[in-house]
Amino acid sequence: MAGGSFLLLLAIGVPIAFALLLLALVIIALGGNFVLLQSYPQQLFGGLENYGLLALPLFILLGEFMNSGGIGRRLMALALALLGPVKGGLAYVNLMANMLMASILGSTVAQITIMSRLAVPEMEKAGYPRDVSVAITAAGGMLAPIIPPSMMFIIFGVIAQIPIGDLFIAGIVPGLFLFAAFIGVIAWLGRRHGFPRTEPMPFRARLRSAVDALPAALIPAVIIGTILGGIATPTEAAAIASLMAAAIGLGIYRELKLSDIWPAFTRSAASSALVLFLIAAAQVFSWVITFENVPAQVAAALQAMTSSPIVFLLLLNLLLIFLGMVTDPIPAIILIVPVFLPVATQVYGIDVFQFGVIVCLNLTAGLLTPPVGTGLFTAALMGEVRAERLARLILPFFLAVLLVIVALILFPVLSLGLVEAMG
């Protein structure tokens, strides 16, 4: 009944945040626990009383400053200077620049939008097929929610009530592993499509590009370095990085104007408000289903099916793949985590950081899968390529993501080793 009500609300176009709030009321009514209505407004506002959530608007603001300040273009040039003359060089440069951008933006759609403007025209000019160039750019966007900082990690950490900084650390090795897997896919595509060789760059030009990009490269270094070193929390690192991006854009590159500052704040506020309201609704939903003992019921049903943590994670990933095809990652996290996290940690003994990395990576792939696929349609629109054609070209990258997910399931040390090493 409750599930049917939720699907009906979504079918008639009710925004998912309001659908979650109404679903919580339906569950209260079905359970007859009307006393919960007294705490309903308090739970709604209380869902935002979390220090970690301050990082969300700050990272969004960082992306705005970076986009307007010419930082993305310098990171692309830095990647080109570092790589050198190799077959399919611009494809690797695209992926390397995506990794550098992922360590700043943490948003797949924002990253795809920026990189489509920067990388696709250059690749097409160098002789790469346009549709393949767009596919590589879109696939590189899947690095954003797994390499810290990550909007999805922030939201997962808030809902799961775990340290977001530790979750960022847990994503570093899987992110590098995914980057290596994508390198392999690009090498295969290069042989299949005959990618051109990158022209050699004179040493002085290489050095000039590196020096010019140094201020831009300091931003991801400061974010990751301060978090890993215990100098700053993710929220503080986001604030420092935002100030750095503004200062670099205004004072060094001079592409960010004073007149751009206020519009950047307003766009960040609008984007943050949408996500934060969704998180508040999720906290109410989580509170209600916990009170109604839904996680325990799900745990009992799953235990009747399997006692193996590996089988549980494989079954969960099948569900996540389906959810990723029909909804965006943030609503999916909000629906999945309150129900399945207690089952994973308390019944199957799965570490919360391993669970978080696997869930976020799986749902990221959903951004590039039809029929919803926000990232897929963003890339198709920005690159002027048919979405169905792009979906076929992205398939090898999607398979690489699945292989990485299986590796994370079988070898927990990939997501837990660095966290444990750093205490």
Tab-separated table of C-alpha atoms in Angstrom, residues 117-421:
chain	number	residue	atom	x	y	z
A	117	ARG	CA	32.798	22.598	-23.394
A	118	LEU	CA	36.518	22.152	-22.792
A	119	ALA	CA	37.460	18.740	-24.159
A	120	VAL	CA	35.043	17.723	-26.929
A	121	PRO	CA	35.843	20.603	-29.355
A	122	GLU	CA	39.595	20.016	-28.926
A	123	MET	CA	39.275	16.271	-29.510
A	124	GLU	CA	37.081	16.730	-32.577
A	125	LYS	CA	39.542	19.280	-33.980
A	126	ALA	CA	42.356	16.738	-33.522
A	127	GLY	CA	40.489	14.078	-35.529
A	128	TYR	CA	38.594	12.094	-32.895
A	129	PRO	CA	35.020	10.994	-33.733
A	130	ARG	CA	32.666	13.434	-32.017
A	131	ASP	CA	30.405	10.760	-30.541
A	132	VAL	CA	33.374	8.871	-29.048
A	133	SER	CA	34.762	12.129	-27.624
A	134	VAL	CA	31.430	12.859	-25.944
A	135	ALA	CA	31.259	9.289	-24.588
A	136	ILE	CA	34.732	9.554	-23.016
A	137	THR	CA	33.816	12.909	-21.490
A	138	ALA	CA	30.550	11.551	-20.081
A	139	ALA	CA	32.271	8.453	-18.696
A	140	GLY	CA	34.881	10.637	-17.002
A	141	GLY	CA	32.014	12.259	-15.116
A	142	MET	CA	31.533	8.993	-13.235
A	143	LEU	CA	34.761	9.770	-11.365
A	144	ALA	CA	33.136	12.781	-9.656
A	145	PRO	CA	31.060	11.022	-6.974
A	146	ILE	CA	33.814	8.565	-6.034
A	147	ILE	CA	36.951	10.753	-5.908
A	148	PRO	CA	36.728	13.176	-2.965
A	149	PRO	CA	35.153	15.582	-2.482
A	150	SER	CA	31.794	14.075	-3.411
A	151	MET	CA	28.279	15.437	-3.013
A	152	MET	CA	26.960	11.880	-2.788
A	153	PHE	CA	29.456	11.020	-0.040
A	154	ILE	CA	28.355	14.085	1.920
A	155	ILE	CA	24.695	13.090	1.676
A	156	PHE	CA	25.431	9.437	2.487
A	157	GLY	CA	27.576	10.470	5.455
A	158	VAL	CA	24.831	12.710	6.854
A	159	ILE	CA	22.133	10.048	6.510
A	160	ALA	CA	24.394	7.276	7.844
A	161	GLN	CA	25.748	9.576	10.585
A	162	ILE	CA	29.403	8.750	9.935
A	163	PRO	CA	32.453	11.040	9.565
A	164	ILE	CA	32.396	12.482	6.043
A	165	GLY	CA	36.163	12.984	6.049
A	166	ASP	CA	36.707	9.253	6.608
A	167	LEU	CA	34.249	8.483	3.817
A	168	PHE	CA	36.243	10.769	1.512
A	169	ILE	CA	39.396	8.824	2.412
A	170	ALA	CA	37.595	5.533	1.713
A	171	GLY	CA	36.844	6.748	-1.825
A	172	ILE	CA	40.431	7.551	-2.847
A	173	VAL	CA	41.673	4.042	-3.709
A	174	PRO	CA	38.412	2.959	-5.435
A	175	GLY	CA	38.503	6.224	-7.397
A	176	LEU	CA	42.043	5.545	-8.606
A	177	PHE	CA	41.076	1.944	-9.372
A	178	LEU	CA	38.149	3.184	-11.483
A	179	PHE	CA	40.455	5.664	-13.240
A	180	ALA	CA	42.830	2.809	-14.135
A	181	ALA	CA	39.916	0.720	-15.446
A	182	PHE	CA	38.817	3.617	-17.662
A	183	ILE	CA	42.394	3.948	-18.964
A	184	GLY	CA	42.098	0.341	-20.132
A	185	VAL	CA	38.780	1.045	-21.864
A	186	ILE	CA	40.252	4.070	-23.666
A	187	ALA	CA	43.239	1.990	-24.828
A	188	TRP	CA	40.787	-0.537	-26.306
A	189	LEU	CA	38.722	2.234	-27.935
A	190	GLY	CA	41.923	3.745	-29.340
A	191	ARG	CA	42.774	0.552	-31.168
A	192	ARG	CA	39.212	0.131	-32.410
A	193	HIS	CA	38.716	3.702	-33.667
A	194	GLY	CA	42.313	4.523	-34.615
A	195	PHE	CA	42.833	7.470	-32.283
A	196	PRO	CA	45.465	9.976	-33.518
A	197	ARG	CA	48.743	10.519	-31.711
A	198	THR	CA	49.181	13.666	-29.653
A	199	GLU	CA	51.655	16.105	-31.156
A	200	PRO	CA	54.847	16.537	-29.105
A	201	MET	CA	54.877	19.728	-27.042
A	202	PRO	CA	58.083	21.749	-26.703
A	203	PHE	CA	59.555	21.734	-23.232
A	204	ARG	CA	59.067	25.488	-22.778
A	205	ALA	CA	55.396	25.264	-23.765
A	206	ARG	CA	54.973	22.299	-21.405
A	207	LEU	CA	56.628	24.214	-18.576
A	208	ARG	CA	54.549	27.327	-19.305
A	209	SER	CA	51.303	25.320	-19.157
A	210	ALA	CA	52.352	23.692	-15.894
A	211	VAL	CA	53.258	27.033	-14.282
A	212	ASP	CA	50.029	28.642	-15.505
A	213	ALA	CA	47.972	25.740	-14.095
A	214	LEU	CA	49.808	25.588	-10.762
A	215	PRO	CA	47.354	27.865	-8.888
A	216	ALA	CA	44.422	25.801	-10.238
A	217	ALA	CA	46.122	22.528	-9.249
A	218	LEU	CA	46.596	23.823	-5.708
A	219	ILE	CA	42.842	23.679	-5.120
A	220	PRO	CA	42.418	19.861	-5.229
A	221	ALA	CA	45.759	19.512	-3.424
A	222	VAL	CA	44.536	21.726	-0.581
A	223	ILE	CA	41.153	19.963	-0.358
A	224	ILE	CA	42.562	16.450	-0.193
A	225	GLY	CA	45.730	17.378	1.707
A	226	THR	CA	43.968	19.231	4.525
A	227	ILE	CA	41.413	16.429	4.959
A	228	LEU	CA	43.979	13.601	4.850
A	229	GLY	CA	46.311	15.508	7.141
A	230	GLY	CA	43.587	16.146	9.707
A	231	ILE	CA	44.125	19.886	9.345
A	232	ALA	CA	40.567	20.669	8.262
A	233	THR	CA	37.167	19.018	8.159
A	234	PRO	CA	35.507	18.634	4.733
A	235	THR	CA	33.407	21.714	5.508
A	236	GLU	CA	36.460	23.795	6.389
A	237	ALA	CA	38.336	22.462	3.352
A	238	ALA	CA	35.403	23.464	1.127
A	239	ALA	CA	35.416	26.986	2.599
A	240	ILE	CA	39.187	27.341	2.098
A	241	ALA	CA	38.961	26.014	-1.466
A	242	SER	CA	36.084	28.372	-2.317
A	243	LEU	CA	38.090	31.380	-1.109
A	244	MET	CA	41.113	30.133	-3.059
A	245	ALA	CA	39.073	29.688	-6.253
A	246	ALA	CA	37.633	33.191	-5.918
A	247	ALA	CA	41.072	34.708	-5.240
A	248	ILE	CA	42.694	32.825	-8.143
A	249	GLY	CA	39.885	33.707	-10.547
A	250	LEU	CA	39.903	37.377	-9.523
A	251	GLY	CA	43.565	38.080	-8.877
A	252	ILE	CA	45.629	35.622	-10.938
A	253	TYR	CA	43.620	34.525	-13.982
A	254	ARG	CA	41.372	37.621	-13.895
A	255	GLU	CA	38.550	35.771	-15.643
A	256	LEU	CA	36.240	35.964	-12.619
A	257	LYS	CA	34.705	39.434	-12.311
A	258	LEU	CA	33.314	41.087	-9.202
A	259	SER	CA	29.963	41.171	-10.977
A	260	ASP	CA	30.076	37.336	-11.148
A	261	ILE	CA	30.277	36.896	-7.361
A	262	TRP	CA	26.662	37.594	-6.419
A	263	PRO	CA	25.128	35.472	-9.230
A	264	ALA	CA	27.431	32.611	-8.118
A	265	PHE	CA	26.090	32.905	-4.572
A	266	THR	CA	22.461	32.962	-5.725
A	267	ARG	CA	22.899	29.943	-8.022
A	268	SER	CA	24.649	28.053	-5.224
A	269	ALA	CA	21.886	28.935	-2.767
A	270	ALA	CA	19.168	27.762	-5.158
A	271	SER	CA	20.936	24.478	-5.902
A	272	SER	CA	21.682	23.887	-2.218
A	273	ALA	CA	18.085	24.562	-1.177
A	274	LEU	CA	16.766	21.849	-3.480
A	275	VAL	CA	19.180	19.238	-2.150
A	276	LEU	CA	18.826	20.242	1.509
A	277	PHE	CA	15.030	20.090	1.402
A	278	LEU	CA	15.305	16.617	-0.104
A	279	ILE	CA	17.650	15.573	2.734
A	280	ALA	CA	15.245	16.970	5.350
A	281	ALA	CA	12.392	14.966	3.821
A	282	ALA	CA	14.614	11.876	3.800
A	283	GLN	CA	15.351	12.227	7.501
A	284	VAL	CA	11.621	12.296	8.265
A	285	PHE	CA	11.089	9.217	6.078
A	286	SER	CA	14.004	7.425	7.769
A	287	TRP	CA	12.653	8.273	11.227
A	288	VAL	CA	9.188	6.930	10.421
A	289	ILE	CA	10.305	3.649	8.828
A	290	THR	CA	12.715	3.031	11.716
A	291	PHE	CA	9.894	3.532	14.200
A	292	GLU	CA	7.716	1.143	12.179
A	293	ASN	CA	10.533	-1.460	12.257
A	294	VAL	CA	10.798	-1.657	8.451
A	295	PRO	CA	14.596	-2.350	8.409
A	296	ALA	CA	14.093	-5.342	10.720
A	297	GLN	CA	11.394	-6.719	8.433
A	298	VAL	CA	13.648	-6.313	5.392
A	299	ALA	CA	16.504	-7.976	7.295
A	300	ALA	CA	14.342	-10.979	8.143
A	301	ALA	CA	13.285	-11.352	4.499
A	302	LEU	CA	16.871	-11.154	3.263
A	303	GLN	CA	18.168	-13.580	5.890
A	304	ALA	CA	15.629	-16.092	4.652
A	305	MET	CA	17.178	-15.741	1.176
A	306	THR	CA	20.902	-15.756	2.035
A	307	SER	CA	23.314	-15.590	4.945
A	308	SER	CA	26.269	-14.527	2.777
A	309	PRO	CA	27.366	-10.858	2.865
A	310	ILE	CA	28.710	-11.185	-0.687
A	311	VAL	CA	25.404	-12.534	-2.032
A	312	PHE	CA	23.550	-9.779	-0.141
A	313	LEU	CA	25.723	-7.092	-1.754
A	314	LEU	CA	25.309	-8.637	-5.210
A	315	LEU	CA	21.513	-8.694	-4.792
A	316	LEU	CA	21.575	-5.123	-3.499
A	317	ASN	CA	23.598	-4.003	-6.507
A	318	LEU	CA	21.022	-5.494	-8.873
A	319	LEU	CA	18.391	-3.393	-7.095
A	320	LEU	CA	20.653	-0.317	-7.268
A	321	ILE	CA	21.204	-0.772	-11.009
A	322	PHE	CA	17.440	-0.848	-11.521
A	323	LEU	CA	16.922	2.206	-9.279
A	324	GLY	CA	19.704	4.056	-11.073
A	325	MET	CA	17.881	3.542	-14.373
A	326	VAL	CA	14.671	5.181	-13.158
A	327	THR	CA	15.751	7.810	-10.629
A	328	ASP	CA	18.623	10.173	-9.830
A	329	PRO	CA	21.334	9.086	-7.350
A	330	ILE	CA	20.439	11.438	-4.496
A	331	PRO	CA	16.787	10.298	-4.178
A	332	ALA	CA	17.969	6.695	-4.561
A	333	ILE	CA	20.470	7.108	-1.709
A	334	ILE	CA	17.735	8.615	0.416
A	335	LEU	CA	15.455	5.644	-0.251
A	336	ILE	CA	18.102	2.909	0.072
A	337	VAL	CA	20.296	3.923	3.005
A	338	PRO	CA	17.718	4.061	5.841
A	339	VAL	CA	16.356	0.634	4.891
A	340	PHE	CA	19.446	-1.345	3.906
A	341	LEU	CA	22.307	0.184	5.909
A	342	PRO	CA	21.160	-1.275	9.264
A	343	VAL	CA	20.724	-4.658	7.559
A	344	ALA	CA	24.186	-4.495	5.961
A	345	THR	CA	26.044	-3.465	9.125
A	346	GLN	CA	24.101	-5.261	11.871
A	347	VAL	CA	23.019	-8.469	10.109
A	348	TYR	CA	25.785	-9.094	7.572
A	349	GLY	CA	28.665	-7.311	9.321
A	350	ILE	CA	29.529	-5.140	6.297
A	351	ASP	CA	31.580	-2.058	7.097
A	352	VAL	CA	29.647	1.177	6.643
A	353	PHE	CA	32.422	2.766	4.540
A	354	GLN	CA	32.580	-0.189	2.167
A	355	PHE	CA	28.796	-0.087	1.863
A	356	GLY	CA	28.814	3.659	1.192
A	357	VAL	CA	31.453	3.526	-1.541
A	358	ILE	CA	29.687	0.634	-3.316
A	359	VAL	CA	26.261	2.295	-3.174
A	360	CYS	CA	27.530	5.680	-4.400
A	361	LEU	CA	29.559	4.173	-7.248
A	362	ASN	CA	26.660	2.001	-8.407
A	363	LEU	CA	24.171	4.861	-8.400
A	364	THR	CA	26.659	7.074	-10.240
A	365	ALA	CA	26.542	4.646	-13.157
A	366	GLY	CA	22.778	5.197	-13.180
A	367	LEU	CA	23.389	8.803	-14.227
A	368	LEU	CA	24.489	7.481	-17.616
A	369	THR	CA	21.805	4.835	-18.127
A	370	PRO	CA	18.419	5.362	-19.758
A	371	PRO	CA	15.535	6.040	-19.329
A	372	VAL	CA	16.290	8.806	-16.762
A	373	GLY	CA	20.098	9.198	-17.030
A	374	THR	CA	20.550	12.897	-16.232
A	375	GLY	CA	24.264	12.740	-17.031
A	376	LEU	CA	23.603	10.846	-20.272
A	377	PHE	CA	21.153	13.413	-21.598
A	378	THR	CA	23.315	16.317	-20.396
A	379	ALA	CA	26.283	14.910	-22.335
A	380	ALA	CA	24.136	14.213	-25.399
A	381	LEU	CA	22.744	17.753	-25.338
A	382	MET	CA	26.102	19.451	-24.762
A	383	GLY	CA	27.879	17.264	-27.327
A	384	GLU	CA	25.054	17.309	-29.900
A	385	VAL	CA	24.977	13.489	-30.089
A	386	ARG	CA	21.906	11.252	-30.053
A	387	ALA	CA	21.347	9.833	-26.550
A	388	GLU	CA	20.786	6.266	-27.781
A	389	ARG	CA	24.083	6.352	-29.703
A	390	LEU	CA	25.864	7.719	-26.665
A	391	ALA	CA	24.369	5.009	-24.424
A	392	ARG	CA	25.872	2.297	-26.657
A	393	LEU	CA	29.306	3.944	-26.672
A	394	ILE	CA	29.306	4.288	-22.871
A	395	LEU	CA	28.566	0.565	-22.401
A	396	PRO	CA	32.290	-0.471	-22.112
A	397	PHE	CA	32.769	2.113	-19.343
A	398	PHE	CA	29.617	0.863	-17.615
A	399	LEU	CA	31.007	-2.683	-17.686
A	400	ALA	CA	34.277	-1.368	-16.210
A	401	VAL	CA	32.286	0.191	-13.356
A	402	LEU	CA	30.583	-3.147	-12.696
A	403	LEU	CA	33.964	-4.898	-12.546
A	404	VAL	CA	35.217	-2.331	-10.038
A	405	ILE	CA	32.069	-2.802	-7.929
A	406	VAL	CA	32.601	-6.582	-7.891
A	407	ALA	CA	36.225	-6.003	-6.841
A	408	LEU	CA	35.062	-3.723	-3.995
A	409	ILE	CA	32.624	-6.430	-2.853
A	410	LEU	CA	35.215	-9.214	-2.929
A	411	PHE	CA	38.122	-7.170	-1.543
A	412	PRO	CA	36.924	-4.776	1.217
A	413	VAL	CA	40.527	-3.611	1.744
A	414	LEU	CA	40.192	-1.473	-1.414
A	415	SER	CA	37.774	0.838	0.390
A	416	LEU	CA	38.839	0.228	4.014
A	417	GLY	CA	42.631	-0.076	3.810
A	418	LEU	CA	43.434	3.647	3.672
A	419	VAL	CA	40.884	4.503	6.379
A	420	GLU	CA	42.355	1.888	8.712
A	421	ALA	CA	45.928	2.898	7.881
